[in-house]
Amino acid sequence: QVQLVESGGGLVQAGGSLRLSCTASGSIFNYVDVHWYRQAPGKERESVASIGRDGTTNYADSVRGRFTISRDNAKVTVYLQMNNLKADDTGRYYCNEGPASDRVVWGYWGQGTQVTVSS
């Protein structure tokens, strides 16, 4: 099973920026769609951004224009650049395959990385 390691979270003031990284232990990760998910306190985990194997990107309305997802296949890493952060962006961020993938359905998640935005 491919292991996913998220990093780059932290405490930042509103309006600030962070860049999250998600590194996979296996190169097969380069051939699947990858999502960044956010779980805010007391809420369900939701996808905020995704990138296809062809580089096609999609964003939730709440982050469009502020977040950018990208991938570096040589490093088997997916990034999430987060700009103009808001208090509502606070949560634990995870990367994974799509919501209908076996990994997500069977509950294979990494530890995630905490993002806290102070207002």
PDB file of N, CA and C in Angstrom, residues 18-107:
ATOM      1  N   LEU A  18       0.697  29.548   2.819  1.00  0.00           N
ATOM      2  CA  LEU A  18       1.386  28.308   3.170  1.00  0.00           C
ATOM      3  C   LEU A  18       1.455  27.442   1.926  1.00  0.00           C
ATOM      4  N   ARG A  19       2.467  26.566   1.881  1.00  0.00           N
ATOM      5  CA  ARG A  19       2.531  25.572   0.823  1.00  0.00           C
ATOM      6  C   ARG A  19       2.606  24.191   1.450  1.00  0.00           C
ATOM      7  N   LEU A  20       1.611  23.389   1.129  1.00  0.00           N
ATOM      8  CA  LEU A  20       1.556  22.027   1.626  1.00  0.00           C
ATOM      9  C   LEU A  20       2.190  21.090   0.608  1.00  0.00           C
ATOM     10  N   SER A  21       2.802  20.023   1.116  1.00  0.00           N
ATOM     11  CA  SER A  21       3.396  19.001   0.262  1.00  0.00           C
ATOM     12  C   SER A  21       2.821  17.638   0.623  1.00  0.00           C
ATOM     13  N   CYS A  22       2.685  16.801  -0.376  1.00  0.00           N
ATOM     14  CA  CYS A  22       2.214  15.431  -0.186  1.00  0.00           C
ATOM     15  C   CYS A  22       3.139  14.532  -0.986  1.00  0.00           C
ATOM     16  N   THR A  23       3.904  13.720  -0.292  1.00  0.00           N
ATOM     17  CA  THR A  23       4.860  12.841  -0.949  1.00  0.00           C
ATOM     18  C   THR A  23       4.418  11.391  -0.784  1.00  0.00           C
ATOM     19  N   ALA A  24       4.453  10.660  -1.894  1.00  0.00           N
ATOM     20  CA  ALA A  24       4.029   9.264  -1.888  1.00  0.00           C
ATOM     21  C   ALA A  24       5.246   8.343  -1.934  1.00  0.00           C
ATOM     22  N   SER A  25       5.060   7.147  -1.388  1.00  0.00           N
ATOM     23  CA  SER A  25       6.166   6.181  -1.324  1.00  0.00           C
ATOM     24  C   SER A  25       6.296   5.363  -2.589  1.00  0.00           C
ATOM     25  N   GLY A  26       5.321   5.479  -3.503  1.00  0.00           N
ATOM     26  CA  GLY A  26       5.363   4.698  -4.723  1.00  0.00           C
ATOM     27  C   GLY A  26       5.057   5.536  -5.945  1.00  0.00           C
ATOM     28  N   SER A  27       5.747   5.281  -7.052  1.00  0.00           N
ATOM     29  CA  SER A  27       5.585   6.098  -8.258  1.00  0.00           C
ATOM     30  C   SER A  27       4.232   5.911  -8.921  1.00  0.00           C
ATOM     31  N   ILE A  28       3.498   4.852  -8.534  1.00  0.00           N
ATOM     32  CA  ILE A  28       2.168   4.682  -9.111  1.00  0.00           C
ATOM     33  C   ILE A  28       1.287   5.891  -8.812  1.00  0.00           C
ATOM     34  N   PHE A  29       1.649   6.620  -7.772  1.00  0.00           N
ATOM     35  CA  PHE A  29       0.918   7.830  -7.390  1.00  0.00           C
ATOM     36  C   PHE A  29       0.897   8.843  -8.522  1.00  0.00           C
ATOM     37  N   ASN A  30       1.893   8.794  -9.402  1.00  0.00           N
ATOM     38  CA  ASN A  30       1.965   9.727 -10.531  1.00  0.00           C
ATOM     39  C   ASN A  30       0.877   9.469 -11.567  1.00  0.00           C
ATOM     40  N   TYR A  31       0.212   8.327 -11.485  1.00  0.00           N
ATOM     41  CA  TYR A  31      -0.712   7.927 -12.530  1.00  0.00           C
ATOM     42  C   TYR A  31      -2.167   7.959 -12.077  1.00  0.00           C
ATOM     43  N   VAL A  32      -2.411   8.630 -10.951  1.00  0.00           N
ATOM     44  CA  VAL A  32      -3.784   8.725 -10.459  1.00  0.00           C
ATOM     45  C   VAL A  32      -4.137  10.181 -10.206  1.00  0.00           C
ATOM     46  N   ASP A  33      -5.454  10.449 -10.171  1.00  0.00           N
ATOM     47  CA  ASP A  33      -5.912  11.770  -9.749  1.00  0.00           C
ATOM     48  C   ASP A  33      -5.639  11.913  -8.259  1.00  0.00           C
ATOM     49  N   VAL A  34      -5.208  13.088  -7.855  1.00  0.00           N
ATOM     50  CA  VAL A  34      -4.914  13.344  -6.449  1.00  0.00           C
ATOM     51  C   VAL A  34      -5.724  14.540  -5.971  1.00  0.00           C
ATOM     52  N   HIS A  35      -6.302  14.396  -4.803  1.00  0.00           N
ATOM     53  CA  HIS A  35      -7.079  15.459  -4.184  1.00  0.00           C
ATOM     54  C   HIS A  35      -6.400  15.929  -2.904  1.00  0.00           C
ATOM     55  N   TRP A  36      -6.563  17.184  -2.588  1.00  0.00           N
ATOM     56  CA  TRP A  36      -6.317  17.689  -1.253  1.00  0.00           C
ATOM     57  C   TRP A  36      -7.685  17.824  -0.578  1.00  0.00           C
ATOM     58  N   TYR A  37      -7.771  17.236   0.614  1.00  0.00           N
ATOM     59  CA  TYR A  37      -8.998  17.284   1.395  1.00  0.00           C
ATOM     60  C   TYR A  37      -8.757  18.136   2.638  1.00  0.00           C
ATOM     61  N   ARG A  38      -9.817  18.725   3.123  1.00  0.00           N
ATOM     62  CA  ARG A  38      -9.747  19.507   4.347  1.00  0.00           C
ATOM     63  C   ARG A  38     -10.829  19.018   5.308  1.00  0.00           C
ATOM     64  N   GLN A  39     -10.440  18.835   6.558  1.00  0.00           N
ATOM     65  CA  GLN A  39     -11.416  18.509   7.589  1.00  0.00           C
ATOM     66  C   GLN A  39     -11.377  19.586   8.651  1.00  0.00           C
ATOM     67  N   ALA A  40     -12.396  20.422   8.646  1.00  0.00           N
ATOM     68  CA  ALA A  40     -12.504  21.479   9.640  1.00  0.00           C
ATOM     69  C   ALA A  40     -13.122  20.908  10.912  1.00  0.00           C
ATOM     70  N   PRO A  41     -12.881  21.542  12.029  1.00  0.00           N
ATOM     71  CA  PRO A  41     -13.446  21.044  13.295  1.00  0.00           C
ATOM     72  C   PRO A  41     -14.955  20.873  13.216  1.00  0.00           C
ATOM     73  N   GLY A  42     -15.424  19.679  13.546  1.00  0.00           N
ATOM     74  CA  GLY A  42     -16.846  19.409  13.574  1.00  0.00           C
ATOM     75  C   GLY A  42     -17.491  19.235  12.221  1.00  0.00           C
ATOM     76  N   LYS A  43     -16.680  19.162  11.165  1.00  0.00           N
ATOM     77  CA  LYS A  43     -17.239  19.034   9.811  1.00  0.00           C
ATOM     78  C   LYS A  43     -16.705  17.800   9.114  1.00  0.00           C
ATOM     79  N   GLU A  44     -17.383  17.420   8.051  1.00  0.00           N
ATOM     80  CA  GLU A  44     -16.948  16.292   7.239  1.00  0.00           C
ATOM     81  C   GLU A  44     -15.709  16.683   6.427  1.00  0.00           C
ATOM     82  N   ARG A  45     -14.924  15.689   6.108  1.00  0.00           N
ATOM     83  CA  ARG A  45     -13.771  15.924   5.240  1.00  0.00           C
ATOM     84  C   ARG A  45     -14.277  16.234   3.829  1.00  0.00           C
ATOM     85  N   GLU A  46     -13.716  17.254   3.206  1.00  0.00           N
ATOM     86  CA  GLU A  46     -14.163  17.657   1.869  1.00  0.00           C
ATOM     87  C   GLU A  46     -12.957  17.876   0.968  1.00  0.00           C
ATOM     88  N   SER A  47     -13.145  17.600  -0.317  1.00  0.00           N
ATOM     89  CA  SER A  47     -12.105  17.876  -1.300  1.00  0.00           C
ATOM     90  C   SER A  47     -12.105  19.367  -1.614  1.00  0.00           C
ATOM     91  N   VAL A  48     -10.922  19.974  -1.586  1.00  0.00           N
ATOM     92  CA  VAL A  48     -10.819  21.399  -1.917  1.00  0.00           C
ATOM     93  C   VAL A  48     -10.102  21.633  -3.242  1.00  0.00           C
ATOM     94  N   ALA A  49      -9.319  20.640  -3.680  1.00  0.00           N
ATOM     95  CA  ALA A  49      -8.599  20.800  -4.943  1.00  0.00           C
ATOM     96  C   ALA A  49      -8.202  19.422  -5.441  1.00  0.00           C
ATOM     97  N   SER A  50      -8.109  19.293  -6.767  1.00  0.00           N
ATOM     98  CA  SER A  50      -7.680  18.024  -7.342  1.00  0.00           C
ATOM     99  C   SER A  50      -6.851  18.286  -8.588  1.00  0.00           C
ATOM    100  N   ILE A  51      -6.011  17.305  -8.906  1.00  0.00           N
ATOM    101  CA  ILE A  51      -5.206  17.375 -10.109  1.00  0.00           C
ATOM    102  C   ILE A  51      -5.199  16.012 -10.763  1.00  0.00           C
ATOM    103  N   GLY A  52      -5.463  15.997 -12.062  1.00  0.00           N
ATOM    104  CA  GLY A  52      -5.486  14.749 -12.783  1.00  0.00           C
ATOM    105  C   GLY A  52      -4.092  14.324 -13.215  1.00  0.00           C
ATOM    106  N   ARG A  53      -3.991  13.100 -13.724  1.00  0.00           N
ATOM    107  CA  ARG A  53      -2.703  12.612 -14.200  1.00  0.00           C
ATOM    108  C   ARG A  53      -2.224  13.428 -15.376  1.00  0.00           C
ATOM    109  N   ASP A  54      -3.168  14.114 -16.062  1.00  0.00           N
ATOM    110  CA  ASP A  54      -2.786  14.961 -17.198  1.00  0.00           C
ATOM    111  C   ASP A  54      -2.576  16.410 -16.783  1.00  0.00           C
ATOM    112  N   GLY A  55      -2.667  16.685 -15.491  1.00  0.00           N
ATOM    113  CA  GLY A  55      -2.453  18.037 -14.997  1.00  0.00           C
ATOM    114  C   GLY A  55      -3.700  18.889 -14.898  1.00  0.00           C
ATOM    115  N   THR A  56      -4.833  18.346 -15.303  1.00  0.00           N
ATOM    116  CA  THR A  56      -6.089  19.103 -15.191  1.00  0.00           C
ATOM    117  C   THR A  56      -6.413  19.356 -13.714  1.00  0.00           C
ATOM    118  N   THR A  57      -6.800  20.575 -13.402  1.00  0.00           N
ATOM    119  CA  THR A  57      -7.070  20.936 -12.005  1.00  0.00           C
ATOM    120  C   THR A  57      -8.526  21.350 -11.807  1.00  0.00           C
ATOM    121  N   ASN A  58      -9.005  21.120 -10.597  1.00  0.00           N
ATOM    122  CA  ASN A  58     -10.343  21.551 -10.200  1.00  0.00           C
ATOM    123  C   ASN A  58     -10.275  22.056  -8.762  1.00  0.00           C
ATOM    124  N   TYR A  59     -11.142  23.017  -8.459  1.00  0.00           N
ATOM    125  CA  TYR A  59     -11.131  23.625  -7.133  1.00  0.00           C
ATOM    126  C   TYR A  59     -12.549  23.784  -6.598  1.00  0.00           C
ATOM    127  N   ALA A  60     -12.665  23.677  -5.289  1.00  0.00           N
ATOM    128  CA  ALA A  60     -13.923  24.026  -4.647  1.00  0.00           C
ATOM    129  C   ALA A  60     -14.118  25.542  -4.756  1.00  0.00           C
ATOM    130  N   ASP A  61     -15.370  25.951  -4.784  1.00  0.00           N
ATOM    131  CA  ASP A  61     -15.658  27.384  -4.918  1.00  0.00           C
ATOM    132  C   ASP A  61     -15.007  28.193  -3.799  1.00  0.00           C
ATOM    133  N   SER A  62     -14.923  27.598  -2.635  1.00  0.00           N
ATOM    134  CA  SER A  62     -14.422  28.321  -1.468  1.00  0.00           C
ATOM    135  C   SER A  62     -12.937  28.663  -1.560  1.00  0.00           C
ATOM    136  N   VAL A  63     -12.199  27.972  -2.439  1.00  0.00           N
ATOM    137  CA  VAL A  63     -10.759  28.206  -2.515  1.00  0.00           C
ATOM    138  C   VAL A  63     -10.296  28.661  -3.889  1.00  0.00           C
ATOM    139  N   ARG A  64     -11.190  28.614  -4.862  1.00  0.00           N
ATOM    140  CA  ARG A  64     -10.805  28.971  -6.231  1.00  0.00           C
ATOM    141  C   ARG A  64     -10.266  30.396  -6.262  1.00  0.00           C
ATOM    142  N   GLY A  65      -9.136  30.546  -6.942  1.00  0.00           N
ATOM    143  CA  GLY A  65      -8.508  31.859  -7.038  1.00  0.00           C
ATOM    144  C   GLY A  65      -7.500  32.136  -5.933  1.00  0.00           C
ATOM    145  N   ARG A  66      -7.515  31.314  -4.889  1.00  0.00           N
ATOM    146  CA  ARG A  66      -6.579  31.496  -3.774  1.00  0.00           C
ATOM    147  C   ARG A  66      -5.623  30.311  -3.630  1.00  0.00           C
ATOM    148  N   PHE A  67      -6.074  29.124  -3.961  1.00  0.00           N
ATOM    149  CA  PHE A  67      -5.266  27.911  -3.836  1.00  0.00           C
ATOM    150  C   PHE A  67      -4.850  27.433  -5.228  1.00  0.00           C
ATOM    151  N   THR A  68      -3.658  26.855  -5.296  1.00  0.00           N
ATOM    152  CA  THR A  68      -3.171  26.264  -6.542  1.00  0.00           C
ATOM    153  C   THR A  68      -2.585  24.894  -6.245  1.00  0.00           C
ATOM    154  N   ILE A  69      -3.080  23.893  -6.945  1.00  0.00           N
ATOM    155  CA  ILE A  69      -2.557  22.535  -6.798  1.00  0.00           C
ATOM    156  C   ILE A  69      -1.623  22.242  -7.961  1.00  0.00           C
ATOM    157  N   SER A  70      -0.533  21.543  -7.681  1.00  0.00           N
ATOM    158  CA  SER A  70       0.416  21.191  -8.723  1.00  0.00           C
ATOM    159  C   SER A  70       1.081  19.867  -8.336  1.00  0.00           C
ATOM    160  N   ARG A  71       1.773  19.275  -9.282  1.00  0.00           N
ATOM    161  CA  ARG A  71       2.455  18.021  -8.991  1.00  0.00           C
ATOM    162  C   ARG A  71       3.810  17.994  -9.661  1.00  0.00           C
ATOM    163  N   ASP A  72       4.744  17.313  -9.015  1.00  0.00           N
ATOM    164  CA  ASP A  72       6.092  17.103  -9.534  1.00  0.00           C
ATOM    165  C   ASP A  72       6.297  15.593  -9.582  1.00  0.00           C
ATOM    166  N   ASN A  73       6.128  15.007 -10.748  1.00  0.00           N
ATOM    167  CA  ASN A  73       6.196  13.556 -10.855  1.00  0.00           C
ATOM    168  C   ASN A  73       7.600  13.022 -10.541  1.00  0.00           C
ATOM    169  N   ALA A  74       8.620  13.794 -10.832  1.00  0.00           N
ATOM    170  CA  ALA A  74       9.983  13.344 -10.528  1.00  0.00           C
ATOM    171  C   ALA A  74      10.159  13.123  -9.023  1.00  0.00           C
ATOM    172  N   LYS A  75       9.449  13.910  -8.232  1.00  0.00           N
ATOM    173  CA  LYS A  75       9.539  13.797  -6.772  1.00  0.00           C
ATOM    174  C   LYS A  75       8.354  13.034  -6.183  1.00  0.00           C
ATOM    175  N   VAL A  76       7.439  12.595  -7.040  1.00  0.00           N
ATOM    176  CA  VAL A  76       6.218  11.902  -6.601  1.00  0.00           C
ATOM    177  C   VAL A  76       5.543  12.727  -5.496  1.00  0.00           C
ATOM    178  N   THR A  77       5.374  13.992  -5.779  1.00  0.00           N
ATOM    179  CA  THR A  77       4.867  14.940  -4.779  1.00  0.00           C
ATOM    180  C   THR A  77       3.798  15.826  -5.399  1.00  0.00           C
ATOM    181  N   VAL A  78       2.774  16.080  -4.624  1.00  0.00           N
ATOM    182  CA  VAL A  78       1.720  17.014  -5.002  1.00  0.00           C
ATOM    183  C   VAL A  78       1.741  18.165  -4.000  1.00  0.00           C
ATOM    184  N   TYR A  79       1.597  19.371  -4.502  1.00  0.00           N
ATOM    185  CA  TYR A  79       1.658  20.557  -3.666  1.00  0.00           C
ATOM    186  C   TYR A  79       0.301  21.271  -3.624  1.00  0.00           C
ATOM    187  N   LEU A  80       0.090  22.031  -2.579  1.00  0.00           N
ATOM    188  CA  LEU A  80      -1.059  22.931  -2.510  1.00  0.00           C
ATOM    189  C   LEU A  80      -0.553  24.273  -2.013  1.00  0.00           C
ATOM    190  N   GLN A  81      -0.482  25.226  -2.929  1.00  0.00           N
ATOM    191  CA  GLN A  81      -0.105  26.587  -2.563  1.00  0.00           C
ATOM    192  C   GLN A  81      -1.367  27.316  -2.120  1.00  0.00           C
ATOM    193  N   MET A  82      -1.353  27.821  -0.911  1.00  0.00           N
ATOM    194  CA  MET A  82      -2.523  28.485  -0.337  1.00  0.00           C
ATOM    195  C   MET A  82      -2.184  29.931  -0.051  1.00  0.00           C
ATOM    196  N   ASN A  83      -2.851  30.832  -0.727  1.00  0.00           N
ATOM    197  CA  ASN A  83      -2.635  32.271  -0.555  1.00  0.00           C
ATOM    198  C   ASN A  83      -3.891  32.927  -0.002  1.00  0.00           C
ATOM    199  N   ASN A  84      -3.701  34.119   0.562  1.00  0.00           N
ATOM    200  CA  ASN A  84      -4.820  34.883   1.097  1.00  0.00           C
ATOM    201  C   ASN A  84      -5.690  34.012   2.002  1.00  0.00           C
ATOM    202  N   LEU A  85      -5.045  33.357   2.941  1.00  0.00           N
ATOM    203  CA  LEU A  85      -5.746  32.414   3.809  1.00  0.00           C
ATOM    204  C   LEU A  85      -6.768  33.123   4.688  1.00  0.00           C
ATOM    205  N   LYS A  86      -7.859  32.406   4.942  1.00  0.00           N
ATOM    206  CA  LYS A  86      -8.943  32.915   5.768  1.00  0.00           C
ATOM    207  C   LYS A  86      -9.137  31.987   6.966  1.00  0.00           C
ATOM    208  N   ALA A  87      -9.821  32.509   7.976  1.00  0.00           N
ATOM    209  CA  ALA A  87     -10.068  31.696   9.165  1.00  0.00           C
ATOM    210  C   ALA A  87     -10.818  30.412   8.815  1.00  0.00           C
ATOM    211  N   ASP A  88     -11.690  30.477   7.815  1.00  0.00           N
ATOM    212  CA  ASP A  88     -12.460  29.296   7.392  1.00  0.00           C
ATOM    213  C   ASP A  88     -11.599  28.220   6.748  1.00  0.00           C
ATOM    214  N   ASP A  89     -10.355  28.541   6.425  1.00  0.00           N
ATOM    215  CA  ASP A  89      -9.450  27.544   5.855  1.00  0.00           C
ATOM    216  C   ASP A  89      -8.833  26.669   6.936  1.00  0.00           C
ATOM    217  N   THR A  90      -9.062  27.007   8.174  1.00  0.00           N
ATOM    218  CA  THR A  90      -8.516  26.211   9.282  1.00  0.00           C
ATOM    219  C   THR A  90      -9.034  24.780   9.227  1.00  0.00           C
ATOM    220  N   GLY A  91      -8.121  23.851   9.413  1.00  0.00           N
ATOM    221  CA  GLY A  91      -8.495  22.437   9.413  1.00  0.00           C
ATOM    222  C   GLY A  91      -7.276  21.567   9.214  1.00  0.00           C
ATOM    223  N   ARG A  92      -7.517  20.264   9.213  1.00  0.00           N
ATOM    224  CA  ARG A  92      -6.435  19.312   8.930  1.00  0.00           C
ATOM    225  C   ARG A  92      -6.537  18.942   7.454  1.00  0.00           C
ATOM    226  N   TYR A  93      -5.422  19.024   6.765  1.00  0.00           N
ATOM    227  CA  TYR A  93      -5.383  18.798   5.331  1.00  0.00           C
ATOM    228  C   TYR A  93      -4.726  17.450   5.035  1.00  0.00           C
ATOM    229  N   TYR A  94      -5.368  16.722   4.149  1.00  0.00           N
ATOM    230  CA  TYR A  94      -4.915  15.406   3.736  1.00  0.00           C
ATOM    231  C   TYR A  94      -4.865  15.351   2.218  1.00  0.00           C
ATOM    232  N   CYS A  95      -3.959  14.548   1.697  1.00  0.00           N
ATOM    233  CA  CYS A  95      -3.988  14.248   0.272  1.00  0.00           C
ATOM    234  C   CYS A  95      -4.398  12.790   0.111  1.00  0.00           C
ATOM    235  N   ASN A  96      -4.996  12.506  -1.028  1.00  0.00           N
ATOM    236  CA  ASN A  96      -5.404  11.134  -1.296  1.00  0.00           C
ATOM    237  C   ASN A  96      -5.938  11.064  -2.716  1.00  0.00           C
ATOM    238  N   GLU A  97      -6.297   9.871  -3.127  1.00  0.00           N
ATOM    239  CA  GLU A  97      -6.952   9.713  -4.421  1.00  0.00           C
ATOM    240  C   GLU A  97      -8.379  10.251  -4.325  1.00  0.00           C
ATOM    241  N   GLY A  98      -9.128  10.061  -5.407  1.00  0.00           N
ATOM    242  CA  GLY A  98     -10.472  10.605  -5.465  1.00  0.00           C
ATOM    243  C   GLY A  98     -11.426   9.964  -4.468  1.00  0.00           C
ATOM    244  N   PRO A  99     -12.562  10.612  -4.224  1.00  0.00           N
ATOM    245  CA  PRO A  99     -13.509  10.141  -3.205  1.00  0.00           C
ATOM    246  C   PRO A  99     -14.047   8.736  -3.439  1.00  0.00           C
ATOM    247  N   ALA A 100     -14.077   8.287  -4.694  1.00  0.00           N
ATOM    248  CA  ALA A 100     -14.615   6.961  -4.990  1.00  0.00           C
ATOM    249  C   ALA A 100     -13.524   5.901  -5.102  1.00  0.00           C
ATOM    250  N   SER A 101     -12.289   6.292  -4.858  1.00  0.00           N
ATOM    251  CA  SER A 101     -11.179   5.346  -4.983  1.00  0.00           C
ATOM    252  C   SER A 101     -11.198   4.330  -3.852  1.00  0.00           C
ATOM    253  N   ASP A 102     -10.559   3.183  -4.099  1.00  0.00           N
ATOM    254  CA  ASP A 102     -10.480   2.159  -3.056  1.00  0.00           C
ATOM    255  C   ASP A 102      -9.808   2.706  -1.803  1.00  0.00           C
ATOM    256  N   ARG A 103      -8.759   3.502  -1.971  1.00  0.00           N
ATOM    257  CA  ARG A 103      -8.034   4.035  -0.810  1.00  0.00           C
ATOM    258  C   ARG A 103      -8.962   4.821   0.105  1.00  0.00           C
ATOM    259  N   VAL A 104      -9.763   5.690  -0.497  1.00  0.00           N
ATOM    260  CA  VAL A 104     -10.644   6.536   0.313  1.00  0.00           C
ATOM    261  C   VAL A 104     -11.805   5.705   0.875  1.00  0.00           C
ATOM    262  N   VAL A 105     -12.382   4.855   0.050  1.00  0.00           N
ATOM    263  CA  VAL A 105     -13.513   4.046   0.500  1.00  0.00           C
ATOM    264  C   VAL A 105     -13.106   3.149   1.667  1.00  0.00           C
ATOM    265  N   TRP A 106     -11.893   2.592   1.605  1.00  0.00           N
ATOM    266  CA  TRP A 106     -11.430   1.690   2.660  1.00  0.00           C
ATOM    267  C   TRP A 106     -10.722   2.425   3.795  1.00  0.00           C
ATOM    268  N   GLY A 107     -10.611   3.743   3.689  1.00  0.00           N
ATOM    269  CA  GLY A 107     -10.116   4.526   4.823  1.00  0.00           C
ATOM    270  C   GLY A 107      -8.621   4.590   4.975  1.00  0.00           C
TER     271      GLY A 107
END
